[in-house]
Amino acid sequence: MPRSFDIQVAAEGPDLVARVSGELDLAVRAQLVARVSDALSAADPPGRLVADLGDVTFCDSSGLAALLDLQRVATDTGFRLMLRDVPPQVARLLDLTDVDGWLPRE
């Protein structure tokens, strides 16, 4: 049974880390972007936004769009987005869509 979606956002040293788990799709896109946007606007000073995807079990094109939304929001608030612990199925989607220039990985 797939895990339900969850996101935890916390400061870790100079980074703001968003730990995402479960399915990353259309049903959670707005929630993900809103939670991270709120955290970014409250964070001081701007630095790195790390999206930890280690517990993501599924990602479709809407999930990819959510990650691109995070990139836009991060840039707009002075942060740099970095993806961490990208699962193989998500890495394949990133590779197929050639978004490495926008969604860098650690």
Coordinates of N, CA, C and O in Angstrom, one line a residue:
M1 N 0.8 -1.2 0.0 CA 0.0 0.0 0.0 C 0.9 1.2 0.0 O 1.8 1.4 0.8
P2 N 0.7 2.2 -0.9 CA 1.5 3.4 -1.0 C 1.3 4.3 0.3 O 0.2 4.3 0.8
R3 N 2.3 4.9 0.7 CA 2.2 5.8 1.8 C 1.5 7.1 1.3 O 1.6 7.5 0.2
S4 N 0.7 7.7 2.3 CA 0.1 9.0 1.9 C 1.2 10.1 1.9 O 2.2 9.9 2.5
F5 N 0.8 11.1 1.3 CA 1.7 12.3 1.1 C 2.0 13.0 2.5 O 1.1 13.1 3.3
D6 N 3.2 13.4 2.7 CA 3.5 14.2 3.9 C 4.7 15.1 3.5 O 5.5 14.7 2.6
I7 N 4.8 16.2 4.1 CA 5.9 17.1 4.0 C 6.3 17.7 5.3 O 5.4 18.1 6.1
Q8 N 7.6 17.7 5.6 CA 8.1 18.3 6.8 C 9.1 19.3 6.4 O 10.0 18.9 5.6
V9 N 9.0 20.5 6.9 CA 10.0 21.6 6.5 C 10.6 22.1 7.8 O 9.9 22.5 8.7
A10 N 12.0 22.1 7.8 CA 12.7 22.6 8.9 C 14.1 23.1 8.5 O 14.6 22.7 7.5
A11 N 14.5 24.1 9.3 CA 15.9 24.6 9.1 C 16.9 23.6 9.6 O 16.7 23.0 10.7
E12 N 17.9 23.3 8.8 CA 19.0 22.5 9.2 C 20.3 23.2 8.9 O 20.7 23.2 7.7
G13 N 20.9 23.8 9.9 CA 22.0 24.7 9.6 C 21.6 25.8 8.7 O 20.6 26.4 8.9
P14 N 22.4 26.0 7.7 CA 22.1 27.1 6.8 C 21.0 26.8 5.7 O 20.5 27.6 5.0
D15 N 20.6 25.5 5.7 CA 19.6 25.0 4.7 C 18.2 25.0 5.3 O 18.0 24.7 6.5
L16 N 17.3 25.2 4.4 CA 15.9 24.9 4.7 C 15.6 23.6 4.0 O 15.7 23.5 2.8
V17 N 15.2 22.5 4.8 CA 15.1 21.2 4.2 C 13.6 20.8 4.2 O 12.9 20.9 5.2
A18 N 13.1 20.5 3.0 CA 11.7 20.0 2.9 C 11.8 18.5 2.6 O 12.2 18.1 1.5
R19 N 11.3 17.7 3.6 CA 11.3 16.2 3.4 C 10.0 15.8 2.9 O 9.0 16.0 3.6
V20 N 10.0 15.3 1.7 CA 8.7 14.9 1.1 C 8.6 13.3 1.1 O 9.6 12.6 0.8
S21 N 7.4 12.8 1.4 CA 7.2 11.4 1.4 C 5.9 11.1 0.8 O 5.0 11.9 0.8
G22 N 5.8 9.9 0.2 CA 4.6 9.4 -0.4 C 4.5 9.7 -1.9 O 5.5 9.9 -2.5
E23 N 3.3 9.9 -2.4 CA 3.1 10.1 -3.8 C 3.1 11.6 -4.1 O 2.4 12.4 -3.5
L24 N 3.9 12.0 -5.1 CA 4.0 13.4 -5.6 C 3.3 13.5 -6.9 O 3.8 13.1 -7.9
D25 N 2.0 14.0 -6.8 CA 1.2 14.1 -8.0 C 0.2 15.3 -7.9 O 0.4 16.1 -7.1
L26 N -0.7 15.3 -8.8 CA -1.6 16.5 -8.9 C -2.4 16.7 -7.6 O -2.6 17.9 -7.2
A27 N -2.7 15.7 -6.9 CA -3.5 15.8 -5.6 C -2.8 16.6 -4.6 O -3.4 17.1 -3.7
V28 N -1.4 16.6 -4.6 CA -0.7 17.2 -3.6 C 0.2 18.4 -4.0 O 0.8 19.1 -3.2
R29 N 0.1 18.7 -5.3 CA 0.9 19.8 -5.9 C 0.7 21.1 -5.2 O 1.7 21.7 -4.7
A30 N -0.5 21.6 -5.0 CA -0.7 22.9 -4.4 C -0.3 22.9 -2.9 O 0.3 23.9 -2.4
Q31 N -0.6 21.8 -2.2 CA -0.2 21.7 -0.8 C 1.3 21.8 -0.6 O 1.8 22.5 0.2
L32 N 2.1 21.1 -1.5 CA 3.5 21.1 -1.4 C 4.0 22.5 -1.6 O 4.8 23.0 -0.8
V33 N 3.6 23.1 -2.7 CA 4.1 24.5 -3.0 C 3.7 25.5 -2.0 O 4.5 26.3 -1.6
A34 N 2.5 25.4 -1.4 CA 2.1 26.3 -0.4 C 2.9 26.2 0.9 O 3.3 27.2 1.5
R35 N 3.1 24.9 1.3 CA 3.9 24.7 2.6 C 5.3 25.2 2.4 O 5.8 25.9 3.3
V36 N 5.9 24.9 1.3 CA 7.3 25.4 1.1 C 7.4 26.9 0.9 O 8.2 27.5 1.5
S37 N 6.4 27.5 0.2 CA 6.4 28.9 0.0 C 6.3 29.6 1.4 O 7.0 30.6 1.6
D38 N 5.4 29.1 2.3 CA 5.2 29.7 3.6 C 6.6 29.7 4.4 O 7.0 30.6 5.0
A39 N 7.2 28.5 4.3 CA 8.5 28.3 5.0 C 9.6 29.3 4.5 O 10.4 29.8 5.2
L40 N 9.6 29.4 3.2 CA 10.6 30.2 2.5 C 10.4 31.7 2.9 O 11.4 32.4 3.2
S41 N 9.2 32.1 2.9 CA 8.9 33.5 3.2 C 9.2 33.9 4.7 O 9.5 35.0 5.0
A42 N 9.2 32.9 5.6 CA 9.5 33.1 7.0 C 11.0 32.8 7.3 O 11.4 33.2 8.4
A43 N 11.7 32.3 6.4 CA 13.1 31.9 6.6 C 14.0 33.2 6.5 O 13.7 34.0 5.6
D44 N 15.1 33.2 7.3 CA 16.0 34.3 7.2 C 17.4 33.8 7.6 O 17.5 33.1 8.6
P45 N 18.4 34.0 6.9 CA 18.5 34.7 5.6 C 18.3 33.7 4.4 O 18.4 32.5 4.7
P46 N 18.1 34.1 3.2 CA 18.0 33.2 2.1 C 19.3 32.4 2.0 O 20.4 32.8 2.2
G47 N 19.1 31.2 1.5 CA 20.2 30.2 1.3 C 19.8 29.2 0.4 O 19.4 29.4 -0.7
R48 N 19.9 27.9 0.9 CA 19.6 26.8 0.0 C 18.3 26.1 0.5 O 18.1 25.9 1.7
L49 N 17.4 25.8 -0.5 CA 16.2 25.0 -0.2 C 16.6 23.6 -0.7 O 16.9 23.4 -1.9
V50 N 16.6 22.6 0.2 CA 16.9 21.2 -0.1 C 15.6 20.4 -0.1 O 14.9 20.4 0.9
A51 N 15.2 19.9 -1.2 CA 14.0 19.0 -1.3 C 14.5 17.6 -1.2 O 15.1 17.1 -2.1
D52 N 14.3 17.0 0.0 CA 14.7 15.6 0.2 C 13.6 14.7 -0.2 O 12.5 14.6 0.3
L53 N 13.9 14.0 -1.3 CA 12.9 13.1 -1.9 C 13.1 11.6 -1.6 O 12.5 10.8 -2.3
G54 N 13.9 11.3 -0.6 CA 14.2 9.9 -0.3 C 13.0 9.0 0.0 O 13.1 7.8 -0.3
D55 N 11.9 9.6 0.4 CA 10.8 8.8 0.8 C 9.6 8.9 -0.2 O 8.5 8.6 0.0
V56 N 9.9 9.5 -1.4 CA 8.9 9.7 -2.4 C 8.7 8.3 -3.1 O 9.7 7.7 -3.5
T57 N 7.4 7.8 -3.2 CA 7.2 6.5 -3.7 C 6.7 6.6 -5.2 O 6.6 5.6 -5.9
F58 N 6.2 7.8 -5.6 CA 5.7 7.9 -7.0 C 5.8 9.4 -7.3 O 5.6 10.3 -6.5
C59 N 6.1 9.7 -8.6 CA 6.1 11.0 -9.1 C 5.7 11.0 -10.6 O 6.3 10.3 -11.4
D60 N 4.6 11.8 -10.9 CA 4.2 11.9 -12.3 C 4.5 13.3 -12.8 O 5.2 14.0 -12.2
S61 N 3.9 13.6 -14.0 CA 4.2 14.9 -14.5 C 3.7 16.1 -13.7 O 4.4 17.1 -13.6
S62 N 2.7 15.9 -12.9 CA 2.2 16.9 -12.0 C 3.2 17.1 -10.8 O 3.4 18.2 -10.3
G63 N 3.8 16.0 -10.4 CA 4.8 16.0 -9.4 C 6.1 16.8 -9.9 O 6.7 17.6 -9.2
L64 N 6.4 16.5 -11.1 CA 7.5 17.2 -11.8 C 7.2 18.7 -11.8 O 8.1 19.5 -11.5
A65 N 6.0 19.0 -12.2 CA 5.6 20.4 -12.2 C 5.7 21.1 -10.9 O 6.1 22.2 -10.7
A66 N 5.3 20.3 -9.8 CA 5.5 20.8 -8.4 C 6.9 21.1 -8.1 O 7.2 22.2 -7.5
L67 N 7.8 20.3 -8.5 CA 9.2 20.5 -8.3 C 9.7 21.8 -9.0 O 10.5 22.6 -8.5
L68 N 9.2 21.9 -10.2 CA 9.6 23.1 -11.0 C 9.0 24.4 -10.4 O 9.6 25.5 -10.3
D69 N 7.8 24.2 -9.8 CA 7.1 25.3 -9.0 C 8.0 25.7 -7.8 O 8.2 26.9 -7.5
L70 N 8.6 24.7 -7.1 CA 9.5 25.0 -6.0 C 10.7 25.7 -6.5 O 11.2 26.6 -5.8
Q71 N 11.2 25.4 -7.6 CA 12.4 26.1 -8.2 C 12.0 27.6 -8.4 O 12.8 28.4 -8.0
R72 N 10.9 27.8 -8.9 CA 10.4 29.2 -9.2 C 10.3 30.0 -7.9 O 10.8 31.1 -7.7
V73 N 9.6 29.4 -6.9 CA 9.4 30.0 -5.6 C 10.7 30.2 -4.9 O 10.9 31.3 -4.3
A74 N 11.6 29.3 -4.9 CA 12.9 29.4 -4.3 C 13.7 30.6 -4.9 O 14.2 31.4 -4.2
T75 N 13.7 30.6 -6.2 CA 14.4 31.7 -6.9 C 13.8 33.1 -6.6 O 14.5 34.0 -6.3
D76 N 12.5 33.1 -6.5 CA 11.8 34.4 -6.2 C 12.1 34.9 -4.8 O 12.0 36.1 -4.6
T77 N 12.4 34.0 -3.9 CA 12.7 34.4 -2.5 C 14.2 34.4 -2.2 O 14.6 34.6 -1.0
G78 N 15.1 34.2 -3.2 CA 16.5 34.3 -3.0 C 17.2 33.0 -2.6 O 18.3 33.0 -2.2
F79 N 16.4 31.9 -2.7 CA 17.0 30.6 -2.4 C 17.5 29.9 -3.6 O 17.0 30.2 -4.7
R80 N 18.3 28.9 -3.4 CA 18.7 28.0 -4.5 C 18.2 26.6 -4.2 O 18.4 26.1 -3.1
L81 N 17.4 26.0 -5.1 CA 16.9 24.7 -4.9 C 17.9 23.6 -5.2 O 18.6 23.7 -6.2
M82 N 17.9 22.6 -4.4 CA 18.8 21.4 -4.6 C 17.9 20.2 -4.2 O 17.3 20.1 -3.2
L83 N 17.9 19.1 -5.1 CA 17.2 17.9 -4.8 C 18.2 16.9 -4.1 O 19.4 16.8 -4.6
R84 N 17.7 16.2 -3.1 CA 18.5 15.3 -2.4 C 17.8 13.9 -2.3 O 16.6 13.8 -2.3
D85 N 18.6 12.9 -2.3 CA 18.1 11.5 -2.2 C 17.0 11.2 -3.2 O 15.9 10.7 -2.8
V86 N 17.3 11.5 -4.4 CA 16.3 11.3 -5.5 C 16.1 9.8 -5.8 O 17.1 9.1 -6.2
P87 N 14.9 9.2 -5.6 CA 14.7 7.8 -5.8 C 14.9 7.5 -7.3 O 14.7 8.4 -8.2
P88 N 15.2 6.2 -7.7 CA 15.4 5.9 -9.1 C 14.3 6.3 -10.0 O 14.5 6.7 -11.1
Q89 N 13.0 6.0 -9.6 CA 11.9 6.3 -10.5 C 11.8 7.8 -10.8 O 11.4 8.2 -11.9
V90 N 12.1 8.6 -9.8 CA 12.0 10.1 -9.9 C 13.2 10.5 -10.8 O 13.1 11.4 -11.7
A91 N 14.4 9.9 -10.5 CA 15.6 10.3 -11.3 C 15.3 10.0 -12.8 O 15.7 10.8 -13.7
R92 N 14.7 8.9 -13.1 CA 14.4 8.5 -14.5 C 13.5 9.6 -15.1 O 13.7 10.0 -16.2
L93 N 12.5 10.1 -14.4 CA 11.6 11.1 -14.9 C 12.4 12.4 -15.1 O 12.2 13.0 -16.2
L94 N 13.3 12.7 -14.2 CA 14.1 14.0 -14.4 C 15.0 13.8 -15.6 O 15.2 14.8 -16.4
D95 N 15.6 12.6 -15.8 CA 16.5 12.4 -16.9 C 15.7 12.5 -18.2 O 16.2 13.0 -19.2
L96 N 14.5 11.8 -18.3 CA 13.7 11.8 -19.5 C 13.3 13.2 -19.9 O 13.1 13.5 -21.1
T97 N 13.0 14.1 -18.9 CA 12.5 15.4 -19.2 C 13.6 16.4 -19.3 O 13.4 17.6 -19.6
D98 N 14.9 16.0 -19.1 CA 16.0 16.9 -19.2 C 15.9 18.2 -18.5 O 16.1 19.3 -19.0
V99 N 15.6 18.1 -17.2 CA 15.4 19.3 -16.3 C 16.6 19.5 -15.4 O 16.4 20.3 -14.4
D100 N 17.7 18.9 -15.6 CA 18.8 19.0 -14.7 C 19.3 20.5 -14.5 O 19.8 20.9 -13.5
G101 N 19.1 21.3 -15.6 CA 19.5 22.7 -15.5 C 18.6 23.5 -14.5 O 19.1 24.5 -13.9
W102 N 17.4 23.0 -14.3 CA 16.5 23.7 -13.4 C 16.4 23.0 -12.0 O 16.1 23.6 -11.1
L103 N 16.6 21.7 -12.0 CA 16.5 20.9 -10.8 C 17.8 20.2 -10.5 O 17.8 19.0 -10.7
P104 N 18.8 20.9 -10.0 CA 20.0 20.2 -9.7 C 19.9 19.2 -8.6 O 19.1 19.4 -7.6
R105 N 20.8 18.2 -8.6 CA 20.8 17.1 -7.6 C 22.1 17.2 -6.9 O 23.1 17.5 -7.4
E106 N 22.0 16.8 -5.6 CA 23.3 16.6 -4.8 C 24.0 15.4 -5.2 O 23.4 14.4 -5.6

